[in-house]
């Protein structure tokens, strides 16, 4: 009984060290980089609701997405805020954000902004991080090709969630909508012509905004 706390602490330390070794291997970090990542994970474990090991696990997903040490250190606070706001597993949140950044053609330094946008959506509409991630998995690549921004697509996902259309269902619906706009049927094309609009005009406007 007396030794139990010490045994538990030793196991926790060993788990953390193993997680950081995994991060170092994935990121191909040198000694200085691994020391910086380890320091950051420990700081986050001391100052947030997440443990240092959870922070390390999130770092591994970012490393698998190709993020370097500097980008991981800079991007972690935004991811933690999003995970806390959504009550979502931190590693899963990191996986969602890193995947969605790629789908929208955004750089890793936009992770904090994406996390802020997603936090706004999940706290103001009837969806959560997991469902929003599922929506974006289907919608983001087509939305990006169409010229829609991440902010616009996230807002559309939130509005659809308020109508009961969520997760992959919302993603496939949004994807289908963008594809139909990109190659509209005769009736839709005629309606746009009557409005003095064309898909070239809409796409150009999206890219300028």
PDB file of C-alpha atoms in Angstrom:
ATOM      1  CA  UNK A   1       0.000   0.000   0.000  1.00  0.00           C
ATOM      2  CA  UNK A   2       2.797   2.392   0.905  1.00  0.00           C
ATOM      3  CA  UNK A   3       4.662   1.620  -2.311  1.00  0.00           C
ATOM      4  CA  UNK A   4       1.609   1.898  -4.583  1.00  0.00           C
ATOM      5  CA  UNK A   5       1.934   5.667  -5.327  1.00  0.00           C
ATOM      6  CA  UNK A   6       5.598   5.235  -6.225  1.00  0.00           C
ATOM      7  CA  UNK A   7       4.853   2.275  -8.495  1.00  0.00           C
ATOM      8  CA  UNK A   8       2.095   4.240 -10.204  1.00  0.00           C
ATOM      9  CA  UNK A   9       4.375   7.250 -10.705  1.00  0.00           C
ATOM     10  CA  UNK A  10       7.089   5.034 -12.164  1.00  0.00           C
ATOM     11  CA  UNK A  11       4.632   3.447 -14.609  1.00  0.00           C
ATOM     12  CA  UNK A  12       3.336   6.887 -15.635  1.00  0.00           C
ATOM     13  CA  UNK A  13       6.871   8.149 -16.240  1.00  0.00           C
ATOM     14  CA  UNK A  14       7.731   5.049 -18.251  1.00  0.00           C
ATOM     15  CA  UNK A  15       4.603   5.432 -20.393  1.00  0.00           C
ATOM     16  CA  UNK A  16       5.430   9.069 -21.057  1.00  0.00           C
ATOM     17  CA  UNK A  17       9.023   8.275 -22.001  1.00  0.00           C
ATOM     18  CA  UNK A  18       7.836   5.536 -24.364  1.00  0.00           C
ATOM     19  CA  UNK A  19       5.341   7.947 -25.968  1.00  0.00           C
ATOM     20  CA  UNK A  20       8.042  10.582 -26.451  1.00  0.00           C
ATOM     21  CA  UNK A  21      10.404   7.997 -27.945  1.00  0.00           C
ATOM     22  CA  UNK A  22       7.665   7.216 -30.456  1.00  0.00           C
ATOM     23  CA  UNK A  23       7.286  10.936 -31.248  1.00  0.00           C
ATOM     24  CA  UNK A  24      11.036  11.251 -31.724  1.00  0.00           C
ATOM     25  CA  UNK A  25      11.119   8.279 -34.091  1.00  0.00           C
ATOM     26  CA  UNK A  26       8.163   9.504 -36.156  1.00  0.00           C
ATOM     27  CA  UNK A  27       9.526  13.058 -36.424  1.00  0.00           C
ATOM     28  CA  UNK A  28      13.108  11.858 -36.850  1.00  0.00           C
ATOM     29  CA  UNK A  29      13.962  14.361 -34.158  1.00  0.00           C
ATOM     30  CA  UNK A  30      17.512  14.997 -33.039  1.00  0.00           C
ATOM     31  CA  UNK A  31      18.376  15.268 -29.347  1.00  0.00           C
ATOM     32  CA  UNK A  32      17.610  19.004 -29.200  1.00  0.00           C
ATOM     33  CA  UNK A  33      14.268  18.607 -30.977  1.00  0.00           C
ATOM     34  CA  UNK A  34      13.217  15.718 -28.745  1.00  0.00           C
ATOM     35  CA  UNK A  35      14.188  17.701 -25.651  1.00  0.00           C
ATOM     36  CA  UNK A  36      12.063  20.635 -26.842  1.00  0.00           C
ATOM     37  CA  UNK A  37       9.078  18.389 -27.605  1.00  0.00           C
ATOM     38  CA  UNK A  38       9.414  16.638 -24.248  1.00  0.00           C
ATOM     39  CA  UNK A  39       9.550  19.966 -22.424  1.00  0.00           C
ATOM     40  CA  UNK A  40       6.434  21.161 -24.268  1.00  0.00           C
ATOM     41  CA  UNK A  41       4.495  17.983 -23.504  1.00  0.00           C
ATOM     42  CA  UNK A  42       5.374  18.245 -19.817  1.00  0.00           C
ATOM     43  CA  UNK A  43       4.374  21.926 -19.714  1.00  0.00           C
ATOM     44  CA  UNK A  44       1.004  21.096 -21.275  1.00  0.00           C
ATOM     45  CA  UNK A  45       0.547  18.262 -18.803  1.00  0.00           C
ATOM     46  CA  UNK A  46       1.150  20.652 -15.917  1.00  0.00           C
ATOM     47  CA  UNK A  47      -0.973  23.567 -17.160  1.00  0.00           C
ATOM     48  CA  UNK A  48      -3.971  21.936 -18.890  1.00  0.00           C
ATOM     49  CA  UNK A  49      -6.558  19.266 -18.160  1.00  0.00           C
ATOM     50  CA  UNK A  50      -4.612  16.801 -20.307  1.00  0.00           C
ATOM     51  CA  UNK A  51      -1.692  14.676 -19.165  1.00  0.00           C
ATOM     52  CA  UNK A  52       1.804  14.896 -20.599  1.00  0.00           C
ATOM     53  CA  UNK A  53       1.331  11.420 -22.092  1.00  0.00           C
ATOM     54  CA  UNK A  54      -1.852  12.533 -23.857  1.00  0.00           C
ATOM     55  CA  UNK A  55       0.028  15.516 -25.260  1.00  0.00           C
ATOM     56  CA  UNK A  56       2.754  13.168 -26.481  1.00  0.00           C
ATOM     57  CA  UNK A  57       0.194  10.930 -28.185  1.00  0.00           C
ATOM     58  CA  UNK A  58      -1.248  13.960 -29.982  1.00  0.00           C
ATOM     59  CA  UNK A  59       2.241  14.971 -31.065  1.00  0.00           C
ATOM     60  CA  UNK A  60       2.718  11.569 -32.682  1.00  0.00           C
ATOM     61  CA  UNK A  61      -0.284  12.159 -34.955  1.00  0.00           C
ATOM     62  CA  UNK A  62       1.060  15.549 -35.957  1.00  0.00           C
ATOM     63  CA  UNK A  63       4.424  13.977 -36.668  1.00  0.00           C
ATOM     64  CA  UNK A  64       2.772  11.375 -38.891  1.00  0.00           C
ATOM     65  CA  UNK A  65       1.161  14.258 -40.795  1.00  0.00           C
ATOM     66  CA  UNK A  66       4.657  15.581 -41.556  1.00  0.00           C
ATOM     67  CA  UNK A  67       4.836  18.385 -39.000  1.00  0.00           C
ATOM     68  CA  UNK A  68       8.299  19.311 -37.762  1.00  0.00           C
ATOM     69  CA  UNK A  69       9.233  20.150 -34.167  1.00  0.00           C
ATOM     70  CA  UNK A  70       8.565  23.880 -34.468  1.00  0.00           C
ATOM     71  CA  UNK A  71       5.124  23.370 -36.008  1.00  0.00           C
ATOM     72  CA  UNK A  72       4.128  20.780 -33.418  1.00  0.00           C
ATOM     73  CA  UNK A  73       5.138  23.018 -30.527  1.00  0.00           C
ATOM     74  CA  UNK A  74       3.289  25.995 -32.031  1.00  0.00           C
ATOM     75  CA  UNK A  75       0.157  24.063 -32.945  1.00  0.00           C
ATOM     76  CA  UNK A  76      -0.450  22.127 -29.735  1.00  0.00           C
ATOM     77  CA  UNK A  77      -2.189  24.870 -27.668  1.00  0.00           C
ATOM     78  CA  UNK A  78      -4.942  25.364 -30.266  1.00  0.00           C
ATOM     79  CA  UNK A  79      -5.542  21.630 -30.477  1.00  0.00           C
ATOM     80  CA  UNK A  80      -5.792  21.364 -26.703  1.00  0.00           C
ATOM     81  CA  UNK A  81      -8.315  24.202 -26.619  1.00  0.00           C
ATOM     82  CA  UNK A  82     -10.445  22.481 -29.271  1.00  0.00           C
ATOM     83  CA  UNK A  83     -10.265  19.105 -27.519  1.00  0.00           C
ATOM     84  CA  UNK A  84     -11.228  20.744 -24.226  1.00  0.00           C
ATOM     85  CA  UNK A  85     -14.117  22.662 -25.810  1.00  0.00           C
ATOM     86  CA  UNK A  86     -15.463  19.539 -27.463  1.00  0.00           C
ATOM     87  CA  UNK A  87     -14.670  17.059 -24.715  1.00  0.00           C
ATOM     88  CA  UNK A  88     -12.829  15.023 -27.341  1.00  0.00           C
ATOM     89  CA  UNK A  89      -9.807  12.759 -27.095  1.00  0.00           C
ATOM     90  CA  UNK A  90      -6.727  14.902 -27.698  1.00  0.00           C
ATOM     91  CA  UNK A  91      -4.991  12.489 -30.068  1.00  0.00           C
ATOM     92  CA  UNK A  92      -8.171  12.122 -32.131  1.00  0.00           C
ATOM     93  CA  UNK A  93      -8.506  15.918 -32.281  1.00  0.00           C
ATOM     94  CA  UNK A  94      -4.930  16.217 -33.558  1.00  0.00           C
ATOM     95  CA  UNK A  95      -5.652  13.579 -36.193  1.00  0.00           C
ATOM     96  CA  UNK A  96      -8.797  15.385 -37.379  1.00  0.00           C
ATOM     97  CA  UNK A  97      -7.174  18.817 -37.604  1.00  0.00           C
ATOM     98  CA  UNK A  98      -4.036  17.582 -39.358  1.00  0.00           C
ATOM     99  CA  UNK A  99      -6.111  15.630 -41.915  1.00  0.00           C
ATOM    100  CA  UNK A 100      -8.444  18.570 -42.537  1.00  0.00           C
ATOM    101  CA  UNK A 101      -5.572  21.016 -43.005  1.00  0.00           C
ATOM    102  CA  UNK A 102      -4.240  18.772 -45.766  1.00  0.00           C
ATOM    103  CA  UNK A 103      -7.679  18.442 -47.364  1.00  0.00           C
ATOM    104  CA  UNK A 104      -8.072  22.218 -47.506  1.00  0.00           C
ATOM    105  CA  UNK A 105      -4.522  22.765 -48.742  1.00  0.00           C
ATOM    106  CA  UNK A 106      -3.612  24.699 -45.605  1.00  0.00           C
ATOM    107  CA  UNK A 107      -0.210  24.770 -43.926  1.00  0.00           C
ATOM    108  CA  UNK A 108       0.450  23.504 -40.407  1.00  0.00           C
ATOM    109  CA  UNK A 109       0.769  27.071 -39.119  1.00  0.00           C
ATOM    110  CA  UNK A 110      -2.981  27.447 -39.738  1.00  0.00           C
ATOM    111  CA  UNK A 111      -3.786  24.750 -37.154  1.00  0.00           C
ATOM    112  CA  UNK A 112      -4.603  27.190 -34.370  1.00  0.00           C
ATOM    113  CA  UNK A 113      -6.947  29.143 -36.643  1.00  0.00           C
ATOM    114  CA  UNK A 114      -8.694  25.948 -37.768  1.00  0.00           C
ATOM    115  CA  UNK A 115      -9.018  24.840 -34.157  1.00  0.00           C
ATOM    116  CA  UNK A 116     -10.577  28.216 -33.286  1.00  0.00           C
ATOM    117  CA  UNK A 117     -13.034  27.976 -36.196  1.00  0.00           C
ATOM    118  CA  UNK A 118     -14.009  24.431 -35.267  1.00  0.00           C
ATOM    119  CA  UNK A 119     -14.403  25.400 -31.609  1.00  0.00           C
ATOM    120  CA  UNK A 120     -16.760  28.198 -32.647  1.00  0.00           C
ATOM    121  CA  UNK A 121     -18.821  25.790 -34.758  1.00  0.00           C
ATOM    122  CA  UNK A 122     -19.138  23.053 -32.127  1.00  0.00           C
ATOM    123  CA  UNK A 123     -20.054  25.486 -29.364  1.00  0.00           C
ATOM    124  CA  UNK A 124     -22.682  27.306 -31.419  1.00  0.00           C
ATOM    125  CA  UNK A 125     -24.285  24.527 -33.464  1.00  0.00           C
ATOM    126  CA  UNK A 126     -25.602  21.030 -32.828  1.00  0.00           C
ATOM    127  CA  UNK A 127     -22.431  19.090 -33.649  1.00  0.00           C
ATOM    128  CA  UNK A 128     -19.147  18.039 -32.050  1.00  0.00           C
ATOM    129  CA  UNK A 129     -15.514  17.583 -33.062  1.00  0.00           C
ATOM    130  CA  UNK A 130     -15.934  13.951 -34.137  1.00  0.00           C
ATOM    131  CA  UNK A 131     -19.006  14.653 -36.266  1.00  0.00           C
ATOM    132  CA  UNK A 132     -17.472  17.788 -37.777  1.00  0.00           C
ATOM    133  CA  UNK A 133     -14.376  15.764 -38.620  1.00  0.00           C
ATOM    134  CA  UNK A 134     -16.533  13.138 -40.340  1.00  0.00           C
ATOM    135  CA  UNK A 135     -18.296  15.854 -42.325  1.00  0.00           C
ATOM    136  CA  UNK A 136     -15.032  17.385 -43.463  1.00  0.00           C
ATOM    137  CA  UNK A 137     -13.578  14.007 -44.440  1.00  0.00           C
ATOM    138  CA  UNK A 138     -16.091  13.876 -47.278  1.00  0.00           C
ATOM    139  CA  UNK A 139     -16.654  17.571 -47.984  1.00  0.00           C
ATOM    140  CA  UNK A 140     -13.279  19.273 -47.536  1.00  0.00           C
ATOM    141  CA  UNK A 141     -11.421  18.013 -50.649  1.00  0.00           C
ATOM    142  CA  UNK A 142     -14.297  18.908 -52.980  1.00  0.00           C
ATOM    143  CA  UNK A 143     -14.968  22.208 -51.204  1.00  0.00           C
ATOM    144  CA  UNK A 144     -11.303  23.152 -51.588  1.00  0.00           C
ATOM    145  CA  UNK A 145     -11.331  22.221 -55.287  1.00  0.00           C
ATOM    146  CA  UNK A 146     -14.472  24.302 -55.750  1.00  0.00           C
ATOM    147  CA  UNK A 147     -12.870  27.291 -54.059  1.00  0.00           C
ATOM    148  CA  UNK A 148     -14.863  27.314 -50.815  1.00  0.00           C
ATOM    149  CA  UNK A 149     -12.869  28.263 -47.745  1.00  0.00           C
ATOM    150  CA  UNK A 150     -12.476  26.191 -44.616  1.00  0.00           C
ATOM    151  CA  UNK A 151     -14.475  28.779 -42.673  1.00  0.00           C
ATOM    152  CA  UNK A 152     -17.376  28.696 -45.131  1.00  0.00           C
ATOM    153  CA  UNK A 153     -17.464  24.905 -45.235  1.00  0.00           C
ATOM    154  CA  UNK A 154     -17.373  24.634 -41.439  1.00  0.00           C
ATOM    155  CA  UNK A 155     -20.225  27.134 -41.176  1.00  0.00           C
ATOM    156  CA  UNK A 156     -22.280  25.129 -43.683  1.00  0.00           C
ATOM    157  CA  UNK A 157     -21.600  21.956 -41.690  1.00  0.00           C
ATOM    158  CA  UNK A 158     -22.827  23.679 -38.537  1.00  0.00           C
ATOM    159  CA  UNK A 159     -26.014  24.911 -40.201  1.00  0.00           C
ATOM    160  CA  UNK A 160     -26.731  21.441 -41.558  1.00  0.00           C
ATOM    161  CA  UNK A 161     -26.135  19.954 -38.103  1.00  0.00           C
ATOM    162  CA  UNK A 162     -28.787  22.287 -36.699  1.00  0.00           C
ATOM    163  CA  UNK A 163     -31.198  20.711 -39.175  1.00  0.00           C
ATOM    164  CA  UNK A 164     -30.286  17.203 -38.065  1.00  0.00           C
ATOM    165  CA  UNK A 165     -27.891  16.448 -40.935  1.00  0.00           C
ATOM    166  CA  UNK A 166     -24.584  15.565 -39.323  1.00  0.00           C
ATOM    167  CA  UNK A 167     -21.308  13.680 -39.597  1.00  0.00           C
ATOM    168  CA  UNK A 168     -20.805  11.631 -42.780  1.00  0.00           C
ATOM    169  CA  UNK A 169     -24.373  12.331 -43.928  1.00  0.00           C
ATOM    170  CA  UNK A 170     -23.640  16.061 -43.971  1.00  0.00           C
ATOM    171  CA  UNK A 171     -20.294  15.428 -45.643  1.00  0.00           C
ATOM    172  CA  UNK A 172     -21.756  13.438 -48.522  1.00  0.00           C
ATOM    173  CA  UNK A 173     -24.558  15.993 -48.923  1.00  0.00           C
ATOM    174  CA  UNK A 174     -22.107  18.898 -49.062  1.00  0.00           C
ATOM    175  CA  UNK A 175     -19.851  17.021 -51.444  1.00  0.00           C
ATOM    176  CA  UNK A 176     -22.784  16.272 -53.741  1.00  0.00           C
ATOM    177  CA  UNK A 177     -23.886  19.904 -53.612  1.00  0.00           C
ATOM    178  CA  UNK A 178     -20.454  21.213 -54.599  1.00  0.00           C
ATOM    179  CA  UNK A 179     -20.167  18.660 -57.402  1.00  0.00           C
ATOM    180  CA  UNK A 180     -23.593  19.604 -58.772  1.00  0.00           C
ATOM    181  CA  UNK A 181     -22.643  23.276 -58.697  1.00  0.00           C
ATOM    182  CA  UNK A 182     -19.390  22.490 -60.478  1.00  0.00           C
ATOM    183  CA  UNK A 183     -21.279  20.640 -63.189  1.00  0.00           C
ATOM    184  CA  UNK A 184     -24.868  21.872 -62.843  1.00  0.00           C
ATOM    185  CA  UNK A 185     -27.769  20.121 -64.596  1.00  0.00           C
ATOM    186  CA  UNK A 186     -29.610  22.003 -67.302  1.00  0.00           C
ATOM    187  CA  UNK A 187     -32.294  23.370 -64.991  1.00  0.00           C
ATOM    188  CA  UNK A 188     -29.756  24.740 -62.506  1.00  0.00           C
ATOM    189  CA  UNK A 189     -27.594  26.165 -65.273  1.00  0.00           C
ATOM    190  CA  UNK A 190     -30.599  27.893 -66.805  1.00  0.00           C
ATOM    191  CA  UNK A 191     -31.615  29.338 -63.431  1.00  0.00           C
ATOM    192  CA  UNK A 192     -28.139  30.762 -62.935  1.00  0.00           C
ATOM    193  CA  UNK A 193     -28.196  32.239 -66.432  1.00  0.00           C
ATOM    194  CA  UNK A 194     -31.463  34.002 -65.601  1.00  0.00           C
ATOM    195  CA  UNK A 195     -29.705  35.501 -62.589  1.00  0.00           C
ATOM    196  CA  UNK A 196     -26.831  36.630 -64.759  1.00  0.00           C
ATOM    197  CA  UNK A 197     -24.455  34.184 -63.072  1.00  0.00           C
ATOM    198  CA  UNK A 198     -22.125  31.444 -64.208  1.00  0.00           C
ATOM    199  CA  UNK A 199     -19.982  28.891 -62.410  1.00  0.00           C
ATOM    200  CA  UNK A 200     -16.881  30.708 -63.657  1.00  0.00           C
ATOM    201  CA  UNK A 201     -18.079  33.868 -61.913  1.00  0.00           C
ATOM    202  CA  UNK A 202     -18.894  32.006 -58.681  1.00  0.00           C
ATOM    203  CA  UNK A 203     -15.599  30.132 -58.598  1.00  0.00           C
ATOM    204  CA  UNK A 204     -13.616  33.314 -59.264  1.00  0.00           C
ATOM    205  CA  UNK A 205     -15.497  35.099 -56.476  1.00  0.00           C
ATOM    206  CA  UNK A 206     -14.778  32.258 -54.064  1.00  0.00           C
ATOM    207  CA  UNK A 207     -11.065  32.351 -54.830  1.00  0.00           C
ATOM    208  CA  UNK A 208     -10.889  36.128 -54.384  1.00  0.00           C
ATOM    209  CA  UNK A 209     -12.700  36.063 -51.016  1.00  0.00           C
TER     210      UNK A 209
END
